[in-house]
Coordinates of C-alpha atoms and ligand atoms in Angstrom, one line a residue:
M95 CA 59.9 -9.5 -10.0
T96 CA 63.0 -8.4 -8.2
R97 CA 64.5 -11.1 -6.1
G98 CA 65.5 -9.9 -2.7
P99 CA 67.0 -11.7 0.3
A100 CA 64.4 -12.9 2.7
S101 CA 66.8 -12.7 5.6
P102 CA 67.2 -9.4 7.4
V103 CA 70.0 -7.3 5.8
L104 CA 68.7 -3.7 5.6
P105 CA 66.0 -2.0 7.6
G106 CA 63.2 -1.2 5.3
L107 CA 61.3 2.0 5.3
L108 CA 57.8 1.6 6.6
F109 CA 55.2 4.1 6.1
P110 CA 52.1 3.8 8.1
A111 CA 49.5 5.4 5.9
K112 CA 47.2 6.9 8.5
A113 CA 47.7 10.4 7.3
R114 CA 47.2 11.2 3.6
D115 CA 49.2 14.3 3.9
P116 CA 52.7 13.9 2.2
K117 CA 54.5 16.0 5.0
D118 CA 53.8 13.2 7.4
L119 CA 55.8 10.9 5.0
P120 CA 58.1 9.0 5.1
V121 CA 58.4 8.0 8.5
P122 CA 61.1 5.4 9.3
I123 CA 59.6 3.0 11.8
S124 CA 62.3 1.7 14.3
S125 CA 60.5 -1.4 15.5
P126 CA 61.5 -2.8 18.9
P127 CA 62.8 -6.3 19.0
I128 CA 60.2 -8.8 19.2
A129 CA 60.6 -11.0 22.4
T130 CA 57.2 -12.5 22.5
A131 CA 54.6 -13.6 19.9
R132 CA 51.8 -11.1 19.3
S133 CA 48.2 -12.2 19.6
A134 CA 46.2 -11.5 16.7
P135 CA 42.5 -11.0 17.0
L136 CA 40.6 -14.1 16.7
R137 CA 39.8 -15.3 13.2
S138 CA 42.2 -12.7 11.6
R139 CA 43.3 -13.5 8.2
V140 CA 46.3 -12.5 6.2
L141 CA 46.5 -12.8 2.5
I142 CA 50.1 -12.8 0.9
V143 CA 50.1 -12.0 -2.9
D144 CA 53.6 -12.6 -4.5
D145 CA 54.8 -14.8 -7.4
N146 CA 58.2 -15.4 -5.6
T147 CA 57.2 -18.6 -3.8
E148 CA 60.5 -18.5 -1.6
L149 CA 59.5 -15.0 -0.3
V150 CA 56.0 -16.1 0.2
D151 CA 57.2 -19.1 2.3
T152 CA 59.4 -16.6 4.3
M153 CA 56.8 -14.1 4.9
R154 CA 54.2 -17.0 6.0
A155 CA 56.7 -18.3 8.5
V156 CA 57.5 -14.8 9.9
I157 CA 53.8 -14.1 10.3
A158 CA 53.0 -17.3 11.6
S159 CA 55.7 -17.1 14.2
G160 CA 54.4 -13.6 15.1
F161 CA 50.9 -14.4 15.3
P162 CA 50.3 -17.8 16.3
G163 CA 46.9 -19.3 15.1
I164 CA 46.4 -16.6 12.3
A165 CA 45.0 -17.9 9.1
I166 CA 47.3 -17.3 6.1
E167 CA 46.3 -17.5 2.6
T168 CA 48.6 -17.1 -0.4
A169 CA 48.1 -16.2 -4.0
Q170 CA 50.6 -15.8 -6.9
S171 CA 48.8 -13.4 -9.2
G172 CA 46.3 -10.5 -9.0
A173 CA 43.5 -12.6 -10.3
A174 CA 44.2 -15.4 -7.9
A175 CA 44.3 -12.8 -5.1
L176 CA 40.9 -11.5 -5.8
V177 CA 39.4 -15.0 -5.9
M178 CA 41.2 -15.8 -2.6
A179 CA 39.9 -12.5 -1.1
Q180 CA 36.4 -13.6 -1.5
K181 CA 36.9 -15.8 1.6
G182 CA 37.7 -12.5 3.5
F183 CA 41.0 -11.2 4.8
D184 CA 42.0 -8.6 7.2
V185 CA 45.5 -7.5 5.8
A186 CA 46.8 -8.4 2.4
I187 CA 50.6 -8.2 1.7
V188 CA 51.0 -7.5 -1.9
D189 CA 53.9 -7.4 -4.2
V190 CA 54.0 -4.3 -6.3
K191 CA 55.1 -6.4 -9.3
L192 CA 52.9 -9.2 -10.0
P193 CA 52.8 -11.2 -13.3
D194 CA 49.3 -10.0 -14.3
V195 CA 48.8 -6.5 -12.7
S196 CA 50.5 -3.9 -10.8
G197 CA 50.1 -4.5 -6.9
I198 CA 49.2 -0.7 -6.6
D199 CA 46.1 -1.4 -9.0
L200 CA 45.1 -4.4 -7.0
I201 CA 44.5 -2.1 -3.8
R202 CA 41.1 -0.8 -4.6
P203 CA 39.5 -4.1 -6.0
L204 CA 41.0 -5.9 -2.9
R205 CA 39.5 -3.4 -0.4
A206 CA 36.1 -3.3 -2.4
V207 CA 35.9 -7.1 -1.5
A208 CA 36.8 -6.5 2.2
P209 CA 36.0 -2.8 3.2
F210 CA 37.7 -2.9 6.5
S211 CA 40.9 -4.5 5.3
E212 CA 44.4 -3.0 4.9
V213 CA 46.9 -3.6 2.2
L214 CA 50.7 -3.5 2.7
L215 CA 52.7 -3.1 -0.5
V216 CA 56.1 -4.8 -0.8
T217 CA 58.8 -3.8 -3.2
G218 CA 62.2 -4.0 -4.0
F219 CA 62.7 -0.4 -4.9
A220 CA 62.6 2.3 -2.5
S221 CA 61.6 5.7 -4.0
V222 CA 59.6 8.5 -2.0
D223 CA 57.5 8.9 -5.2
A224 CA 56.6 5.3 -5.4
A225 CA 55.8 5.2 -1.8
I226 CA 53.6 8.4 -1.9
G227 CA 52.0 6.9 -5.0
A228 CA 51.2 3.7 -3.2
L229 CA 49.8 5.5 0.0
R230 CA 47.7 7.5 -2.2
S231 CA 46.2 4.7 -3.7
G232 CA 45.1 3.5 -0.2
A233 CA 47.9 1.2 0.9
F234 CA 48.4 1.0 4.6
A235 CA 52.2 0.9 4.4
F236 CA 55.1 0.5 1.9
V237 CA 57.5 -2.3 3.0
L238 CA 60.9 -2.7 1.4
K239 CA 61.8 -6.2 0.5
S240 CA 64.8 -6.0 2.7
F241 CA 62.7 -6.0 5.8
R242 CA 63.6 -7.5 9.2
P243 CA 61.0 -10.2 10.6
E244 CA 60.2 -8.0 13.4
E245 CA 59.6 -5.1 11.1
L246 CA 57.1 -7.1 9.2
I247 CA 55.4 -8.4 12.2
S248 CA 55.2 -4.9 13.7
I249 CA 53.6 -3.4 10.6
V250 CA 51.3 -6.2 10.2
E251 CA 50.3 -5.9 13.8
Q252 CA 49.7 -2.2 13.3
A253 CA 47.3 -3.0 10.3
L254 CA 45.5 -5.7 12.1
T255 CA 44.9 -3.2 15.0
K256 CA 43.6 -0.5 12.6
V257 CA 41.3 -3.1 11.0
E258 CA 40.2 -4.3 14.4
L259 CA 39.4 -0.7 15.6
R260 CA 37.7 0.1 12.3
Q261 CA 35.4 -3.1 12.8
E262 CA 34.7 -2.0 16.4
R263 CA 33.9 1.7 15.5
D264 CA 31.7 0.3 12.8
E265 CA 30.0 -2.1 15.1
L266 CA 29.5 0.7 17.8
E267 CA 28.2 3.1 15.2
R268 CA 25.8 0.5 13.9
R269 CA 24.7 -0.3 17.4
Y270 CA 24.3 3.4 18.2
R271 CA 22.1 4.0 15.1
D272 CA 20.1 1.0 16.1
L273 CA 19.6 2.3 19.5
V274 CA 18.8 5.7 18.3
D275 CA 16.3 4.1 15.8
V276 CA 14.5 1.8 18.3
T277 CA 14.5 4.2 21.3
D278 CA 11.0 5.4 22.5
V279 CA 12.2 9.1 22.5
L280 CA 12.3 11.2 19.4
V281 CA 15.7 12.0 17.9
V282 CA 16.0 14.8 15.3
A283 CA 19.2 16.5 14.1
L284 CA 19.0 19.9 12.3
G285 CA 21.5 21.4 10.0
G286 CA 22.4 25.1 9.8
A287 CA 19.3 26.0 8.0
D288 CA 17.1 24.1 10.5
E289 CA 16.7 21.3 7.9
V290 CA 16.4 17.8 9.0
T291 CA 19.7 15.8 8.7
L292 CA 18.6 12.8 10.7
I293 CA 15.3 11.6 12.2
N294 CA 14.7 8.3 14.1
R295 CA 11.9 6.0 13.5
K296 CA 9.9 7.2 16.7
A297 CA 10.1 10.9 15.4
A298 CA 9.2 10.0 11.9
S299 CA 6.4 7.9 12.9
L300 CA 4.8 10.6 15.2
A301 CA 5.4 13.0 12.2
G302 CA 3.5 10.8 9.9
T303 CA 6.4 10.6 7.5
T304 CA 9.5 8.5 6.9
G305 CA 13.1 9.0 7.4
D306 CA 13.9 9.4 3.7
Q307 CA 10.9 11.9 3.0
A308 CA 11.8 14.0 6.1
L309 CA 15.5 14.5 5.2
G310 CA 16.1 18.1 4.0
R311 CA 12.8 19.5 5.0
S312 CA 12.5 22.4 7.2
F313 CA 11.7 21.2 10.7
L314 CA 9.8 24.1 11.7
E315 CA 7.8 24.6 8.8
A316 CA 6.9 21.0 8.3
W317 CA 6.0 19.7 11.9
I318 CA 5.9 22.5 14.4
P319 CA 2.8 24.7 14.8
A320 CA 3.5 28.3 13.9
E321 CA 2.5 29.4 17.5
D322 CA 5.7 27.5 18.8
H323 CA 8.1 28.7 16.0
A324 CA 9.4 31.6 18.2
A325 CA 10.1 29.4 21.2
V326 CA 11.9 26.8 19.0
R327 CA 14.0 29.4 17.1
A328 CA 15.0 30.9 20.7
A329 CA 16.0 27.6 22.0
L330 CA 18.1 26.7 18.7
A331 CA 19.7 30.1 19.1
T332 CA 20.7 29.6 22.5
T333 CA 22.0 26.2 21.9
R334 CA 24.1 27.4 18.9
G335 CA 25.2 30.7 20.3
Q336 CA 26.1 29.7 23.8
I337 CA 26.7 25.9 23.4
R338 CA 24.2 25.6 26.2
A339 CA 21.5 23.0 26.2
A340 CA 17.8 24.3 26.1
E341 CA 14.5 22.9 26.7
V342 CA 11.4 23.8 24.8
E343 CA 7.8 22.2 24.7
T344 CA 6.0 22.3 21.5
G345 CA 3.0 20.8 19.6
F346 CA 4.0 18.3 16.8
V347 CA 2.0 18.3 13.8
D348 CA 1.0 14.5 13.0
T349 CA 0.4 14.7 9.2
R350 CA -0.9 11.1 9.3
S351 CA -3.7 11.9 11.9
A352 CA -4.5 14.9 9.9
R353 CA -4.9 12.8 7.0
S354 CA -7.1 10.1 8.6
S355 CA -9.3 12.8 10.2
A356 CA -9.7 14.5 6.7
S357 CA -10.8 11.1 5.2
A358 CA -13.6 11.1 7.8
L359 CA -14.6 14.5 6.6
D360 CA -14.2 14.8 2.9
R361 CA -12.2 18.0 3.1
P362 CA -8.5 18.5 3.1
L363 CA -7.6 19.3 6.6
D364 CA -4.5 21.5 5.5
E365 CA -6.9 24.3 4.9
V366 CA -8.7 24.1 8.2
G367 CA -7.8 24.8 11.9
S368 CA -8.8 21.9 14.3
I369 CA -8.7 20.9 17.9
H370 CA -8.5 17.3 18.9
T371 CA -9.3 16.4 22.4
S372 CA -7.8 12.9 21.4
P373 CA -4.2 12.0 22.2
R374 CA -3.4 12.4 18.5
A375 CA -2.7 16.1 19.0
K376 CA 1.0 15.7 20.1
R377 CA 2.9 17.7 22.7
I378 CA 6.6 17.2 22.8
R379 CA 9.3 18.2 25.4
W380 CA 12.5 18.7 23.5
H381 CA 16.0 18.8 24.8
V382 CA 18.1 20.9 22.3
S383 CA 21.9 20.5 22.5
R384 CA 24.9 20.6 20.3
S385 CA 28.6 19.8 20.9
R386 CA 31.5 22.0 20.2
E387 CA 32.7 19.8 17.3
S388 CA 29.2 19.6 15.6
G389 CA 29.3 23.1 14.2
D390 CA 25.8 24.1 13.4
L391 CA 24.3 20.7 13.7
V392 CA 21.8 20.7 16.6
Y393 CA 20.4 17.6 18.2
L394 CA 16.7 17.4 19.5
I395 CA 15.9 14.7 21.9
G396 CA 12.1 14.8 22.5
I397 CA 9.9 13.0 24.9
D398 CA 6.1 12.7 24.1
V399 CA 4.3 14.4 26.9
T400 CA 0.9 14.6 25.1
E401 CA -0.8 12.1 27.6
R402 CA 0.8 13.6 30.6
R403 CA -0.4 17.1 29.7
A404 CA -3.9 15.8 28.7
L405 CA -4.0 13.9 32.1
E406 CA -2.8 16.9 33.9
K407 CA -5.4 19.1 32.2
R408 CA -8.2 16.7 32.9
A409 CA -7.0 16.1 36.6
A410 CA -7.2 20.1 37.0
D411 CA -10.6 20.0 35.3
A412 CA -11.8 17.3 37.2
E413 CA -10.5 18.7 40.6
A414 CA -12.2 22.1 39.7
L415 CA -15.5 20.4 38.8
S416 CA -15.5 18.1 41.7
A417 CA -14.9 21.1 44.2
M418 CA -17.6 23.1 42.4
G419 CA -19.8 19.9 42.1
E420 CA -21.0 19.6 45.8
L421 CA -21.2 23.4 46.2
A422 CA -23.2 23.5 43.1
M423 CA -25.7 20.9 43.9
N424 CA -26.6 22.7 47.3
L425 CA -26.6 25.9 45.6
A426 CA -28.7 24.6 42.8
H427 CA -31.4 23.5 45.3
E428 CA -31.1 26.7 47.1
I429 CA -31.5 28.8 43.9
R430 CA -34.1 26.6 42.2
N431 CA -36.8 27.1 44.9
P432 CA -36.8 30.9 44.9
L433 CA -36.6 30.8 41.1
N434 CA -39.6 28.6 40.9
A435 CA -41.4 30.9 43.3
A436 CA -40.3 33.8 41.0
V437 CA -41.7 32.1 37.8
L438 CA -44.9 31.5 39.5
Q439 CA -45.1 35.2 40.8
L440 CA -44.2 36.4 37.1
H441 CA -47.0 34.3 35.8
L442 CA -49.6 35.9 38.0
L443 CA -48.1 39.3 37.5
T444 CA -48.4 38.9 33.7
R445 CA -52.0 37.9 34.0
N446 CA -52.9 40.8 36.4
L447 CA -51.4 43.2 33.9
D448 CA -54.3 42.9 31.7
R449 CA -56.6 43.9 34.6
I450 CA -54.7 47.0 35.9
E451 CA -55.9 50.4 34.6
A452 CA -53.4 51.9 32.4
D453 CA -53.1 53.0 28.9
E454 CA -52.0 50.4 26.2
V455 CA -48.5 52.1 25.9
T456 CA -47.8 51.7 29.6
R457 CA -49.3 48.2 29.6
G458 CA -47.1 47.1 26.6
A459 CA -43.9 48.5 28.4
L460 CA -44.8 46.6 31.6
K461 CA -45.4 43.4 29.5
D462 CA -42.1 43.9 27.7
R463 CA -40.3 44.1 31.1
T464 CA -42.0 41.0 32.5
R465 CA -41.1 39.0 29.4
I466 CA -37.4 40.1 29.8
V467 CA -37.5 39.0 33.5
G468 CA -39.0 35.6 32.2
D469 CA -36.4 35.1 29.7
E470 CA -33.6 35.9 32.3
I471 CA -35.0 33.4 34.7
G472 CA -35.4 30.8 32.0
R473 CA -31.6 31.4 31.3
L474 CA -30.9 31.0 34.8
N475 CA -32.6 27.8 34.9
R476 CA -30.9 26.5 31.9
L477 CA -27.5 27.4 33.4
L478 CA -28.5 25.5 36.6
T479 CA -29.5 22.3 34.7
E480 CA -26.4 22.2 32.5
F481 CA -24.1 22.9 35.4
L482 CA -25.5 20.1 37.3
E483 CA -25.3 17.8 34.4
L484 CA -21.5 18.5 34.3
A485 CA -20.9 18.6 38.0
R486 CA -22.6 15.6 39.0
P487 CA -20.4 12.5 39.5
R488 CA -22.8 10.1 37.9
G489 CA -21.9 6.8 36.1
I490 CA -23.2 5.9 32.7
A491 CA -25.4 3.2 31.6
R492 CA -24.3 0.6 29.1
E493 CA -27.0 -0.2 26.6
P494 CA -27.1 -0.7 23.0
V495 CA -27.8 2.6 21.4
H496 CA -28.6 3.1 17.7
L497 CA -26.9 6.2 17.0
P498 CA -28.5 6.9 13.5
R499 CA -31.9 6.7 15.1
L500 CA -31.0 8.6 18.0
A501 CA -29.6 11.5 15.6
D502 CA -32.9 11.1 13.7
E503 CA -35.0 11.7 16.8
V504 CA -32.9 14.9 17.8
L505 CA -33.2 16.2 14.4
D506 CA -37.0 15.8 14.5
L507 CA -37.2 17.7 17.6
E508 CA -35.1 20.6 16.2
E509 CA -37.0 20.6 12.8
E510 CA -39.1 23.4 13.7
S511 CA -36.2 25.6 15.0
A512 CA -34.3 25.0 11.9
K513 CA -37.1 26.0 9.7
G514 CA -37.4 29.1 11.6
R515 CA -34.0 29.9 10.9
G516 CA -34.0 29.1 7.3
V517 CA -31.7 26.0 7.9
T518 CA -32.0 22.9 5.7
I519 CA -31.1 19.5 7.5
V520 CA -29.4 16.9 5.7
R521 CA -29.5 13.4 7.2
D522 CA -27.0 10.8 6.3
L523 CA -28.1 8.1 8.8
P524 CA -27.6 4.5 7.5
D525 CA -29.8 2.1 9.3
D526 CA -27.4 -0.6 10.2
G527 CA -23.9 -1.1 11.7
C528 CA -24.0 1.9 14.0
V529 CA -24.8 0.4 17.3
A530 CA -22.6 1.4 20.3
I531 CA -22.7 0.2 23.9
G532 CA -23.4 3.5 26.0
D533 CA -25.9 5.7 27.8
R534 CA -28.7 6.6 25.5
E535 CA -29.9 9.7 27.4
K536 CA -26.4 11.2 27.6
L537 CA -25.6 10.5 23.9
K538 CA -28.7 12.2 23.2
Q539 CA -27.7 15.1 25.3
V540 CA -24.4 15.3 23.1
T541 CA -26.3 15.2 19.9
I542 CA -28.7 18.0 21.1
N543 CA -25.9 20.1 22.2
L544 CA -24.1 19.9 18.9
V545 CA -27.1 20.3 16.8
V546 CA -28.3 23.5 18.9
N547 CA -24.9 24.9 18.5
A548 CA -24.9 24.5 14.8
L549 CA -28.3 25.9 14.5
E550 CA -27.5 28.8 16.9
A551 CA -24.3 29.5 14.5
M552 CA -26.4 29.8 11.3
K553 CA -28.4 33.0 12.0
Q554 CA -28.7 33.7 8.2
G555 CA -29.7 30.2 7.4
G556 CA -27.6 27.4 5.9
T557 CA -27.3 23.7 5.9
L558 CA -27.0 21.3 8.8
T559 CA -25.6 17.9 7.9
V560 CA -25.6 15.0 10.4
R561 CA -23.8 11.8 9.4
V562 CA -23.3 8.7 11.2
R563 CA -21.2 6.0 10.1
P564 CA -19.1 2.9 11.4
E565 CA -15.3 3.2 11.3
Q566 CA -13.4 0.2 12.5
E567 CA -14.3 -0.5 16.1
R568 CA -16.0 2.9 16.5
V569 CA -19.2 4.8 15.4
L570 CA -18.5 8.3 14.0
M571 CA -21.0 11.0 14.3
V572 CA -20.3 14.2 12.3
V573 CA -22.3 17.4 12.8
E574 CA -21.5 19.9 10.2
D575 CA -22.8 23.5 9.6
T576 CA -22.3 26.3 7.2
G577 CA -22.3 29.0 9.7
P578 CA -19.5 31.5 10.3
G579 CA -17.2 28.9 11.9
I580 CA -14.7 29.4 14.9
A581 CA -11.6 31.6 14.6
S582 CA -8.5 29.4 15.0
E583 CA -7.5 31.5 18.2
L584 CA -10.7 30.6 19.9
L585 CA -10.5 26.9 18.8
P586 CA -8.4 25.8 21.7
N587 CA -10.9 27.3 24.3
V588 CA -14.2 25.9 23.0
F589 CA -14.2 23.0 25.3
D590 CA -13.4 24.9 28.5
P591 CA -16.4 25.4 30.9
F592 CA -18.0 28.8 30.8
F593 CA -16.2 29.7 27.5
T594 CA -19.0 31.4 25.4
T595 CA -19.1 34.0 22.6
K596 CA -22.9 34.1 22.8
E597 CA -24.8 36.8 24.6
A598 CA -27.1 34.3 26.5
G599 CA -24.7 31.3 26.3
T600 CA -23.7 29.3 29.4
G601 CA -20.3 27.9 27.9
L602 CA -21.3 24.6 29.1
G603 CA -22.6 22.8 26.1
L604 CA -19.2 21.5 24.7
S605 CA -17.9 20.8 28.2
I606 CA -20.8 18.6 28.7
V607 CA -20.3 17.1 25.2
R608 CA -16.5 16.4 26.2
K609 CA -17.4 14.8 29.4
I610 CA -20.0 12.3 28.2
V611 CA -17.8 11.4 25.2
D612 CA -14.9 10.8 27.7
Q613 CA -17.1 8.6 30.0
H614 CA -17.8 6.5 26.7
G615 CA -14.0 6.1 26.0
G616 CA -14.5 8.1 22.8
D617 CA -12.9 11.4 21.5
V618 CA -14.4 14.7 19.9
T619 CA -12.6 16.7 17.4
I620 CA -13.6 20.2 16.1
E621 CA -12.4 21.3 12.7
S622 CA -13.4 24.9 11.8
E623 CA -12.2 27.9 9.9
R624 CA -13.6 31.4 10.3
G625 CA -16.3 32.0 7.4
K626 CA -16.4 28.2 6.5
G627 CA -18.5 26.5 8.9
A628 CA -17.7 24.0 11.6
K629 CA -17.4 20.3 11.7
V630 CA -17.7 18.4 15.1
I631 CA -16.7 14.7 14.8
V632 CA -17.7 12.4 17.9
S633 CA -16.1 9.0 17.7
I634 CA -17.6 6.5 20.2
P635 CA -16.1 2.9 20.6
I636 CA -18.7 0.1 19.8
G637 CA -17.6 -1.4 23.2
R638 CA -19.0 -4.8 22.6
Ligands
LIG967 P1 -22.5 27.9 24.4 O1 -23.3 27.3 23.3 O2 -23.3 28.1 25.6 O3 -21.7 29.2 24.0 P2 -20.6 25.8 24.1 O4 -19.8 25.3 25.2 O5 -21.7 24.8 23.4 O6 -21.4 26.9 24.9 O7 -19.9 26.5 23.0 C1 -19.0 27.4 23.3 C2 -18.4 28.2 22.2 O8 -18.0 27.6 21.0 C3 -19.7 29.0 21.5 O9 -20.0 30.2 22.4 C4 -19.2 29.4 20.2 O10 -18.3 30.4 20.2 C5 -18.4 28.1 19.7 N1 -19.0 27.2 19.0 C6 -19.6 26.0 19.4 N2 -20.2 25.4 18.3 C7 -20.1 26.3 17.2 C8 -20.4 26.1 15.8 N3 -21.1 25.1 15.4 N4 -20.2 27.3 15.1 C9 -19.5 28.3 15.7 N5 -19.1 28.5 16.9 C10 -19.3 27.4 17.7

């Protein structure tokens, strides 16, 4: 170890190591004279590592005078320094030549113990190569032993400031990450290939995944329904091309809810289209933005608008229905009376047909026409009845309803019709655990509508399976057929009033189902694929 005068003789060269680029080095620091003591950040600790006890004492005195109240520890060897470092330190002043190790080699282990710390190297030799070597090894500065007290204080102050700033930045970053993670909005960052580079807890949980599993996956392919891909791509292109924020609303595939539905259905849901009337089918409004510095990285901040959209749709439906309701009730009475009269007259007409003088061909043709008129009147009557069911603002009864028995009853009623169509009925109806509080008549209507739809779908015969089973606080009723299924583009419309693909359909059956299930606080889901049958799941809360 080279002995050097502790008193100020020559100004030392001090190289702040902020920049690793050698062209920034060396930078002689001309420190201003120190008039007053600096205030070191609270609880700052300096570690002096040097085997020259005289120099250690001098440095300790200088630093103590510069930073009143600062904690100063000392060590005389590399090994002792590493032990001492365990207590924590912010700045270490390390002699390059220590008895057991080079100060340069001590930088990394010291900083491994205290990641925010800085190390100042002290040496008696001044060579640019040595300085660059030290700085490359991660030293904050290279201090010549012939320093003046104010120079040492100035460089320690710079190092302490840097440590403090880095700690603050780390703290802010941590808080920012926590905030992003616990916030109730969805936060997703996408790289240049639209792969997920960041996803917060809310987004991951709605997507039915975890942050780790989501990283690197294609955001669009994994979570955005195909029909929304174009809109998302356009928003991303606008944001990347014009550095302008864009707004886009999309569906958001909740793989977890898909899995739970699948478990209720014994068939992988990935293969089938589905429409949920429950809030599990998510709608997200995304704000897409990027900053000039972020390159291709784009941030998507999403708000879950599922409930809002569902409420808006229900409100619009309810408004339309209530406006129609009053009109319909009056109209129904007005229409029913003449209809009843028409049915009566038709009946008489049919009877009289046998008495008129005409040949068999003419009589047969007349009979066919009266039958058609009769069928059409029957259809009108059905339309009126269903329309009134939907439009009437009637409350529901609350009584215990044994759903397996109810389903059994309905299947008994439809048995003949099923036989006529070549449909086999499979009943999976356990006797206990499936009682829900609700309106028996209305739940019967739900079951009839679903069973009739299934039977009507199976024109070429098939199998109708009805299952009832408890699931947590709910009772599930699953009505499944092996008919032609529903095309995915029609699936979103089947619950709309008057939507029908049947020649004599009213398009009100499923609207009534949804209304009644809603009144019971339940939900109804249809899963279907063209050519592979349809599966309707009604879930009713037990409602104790
Ligand atoms: P409707 O039966 O009078 O047409 P619904 O509201 O009950 O009215 O049904 C609407 C439409 O949904 C039907 O026209 C049909 O296209 C489709 N649908 C309903 N259930 C099934 C099913 N089990 N299989 C195939 N399509 C169905």
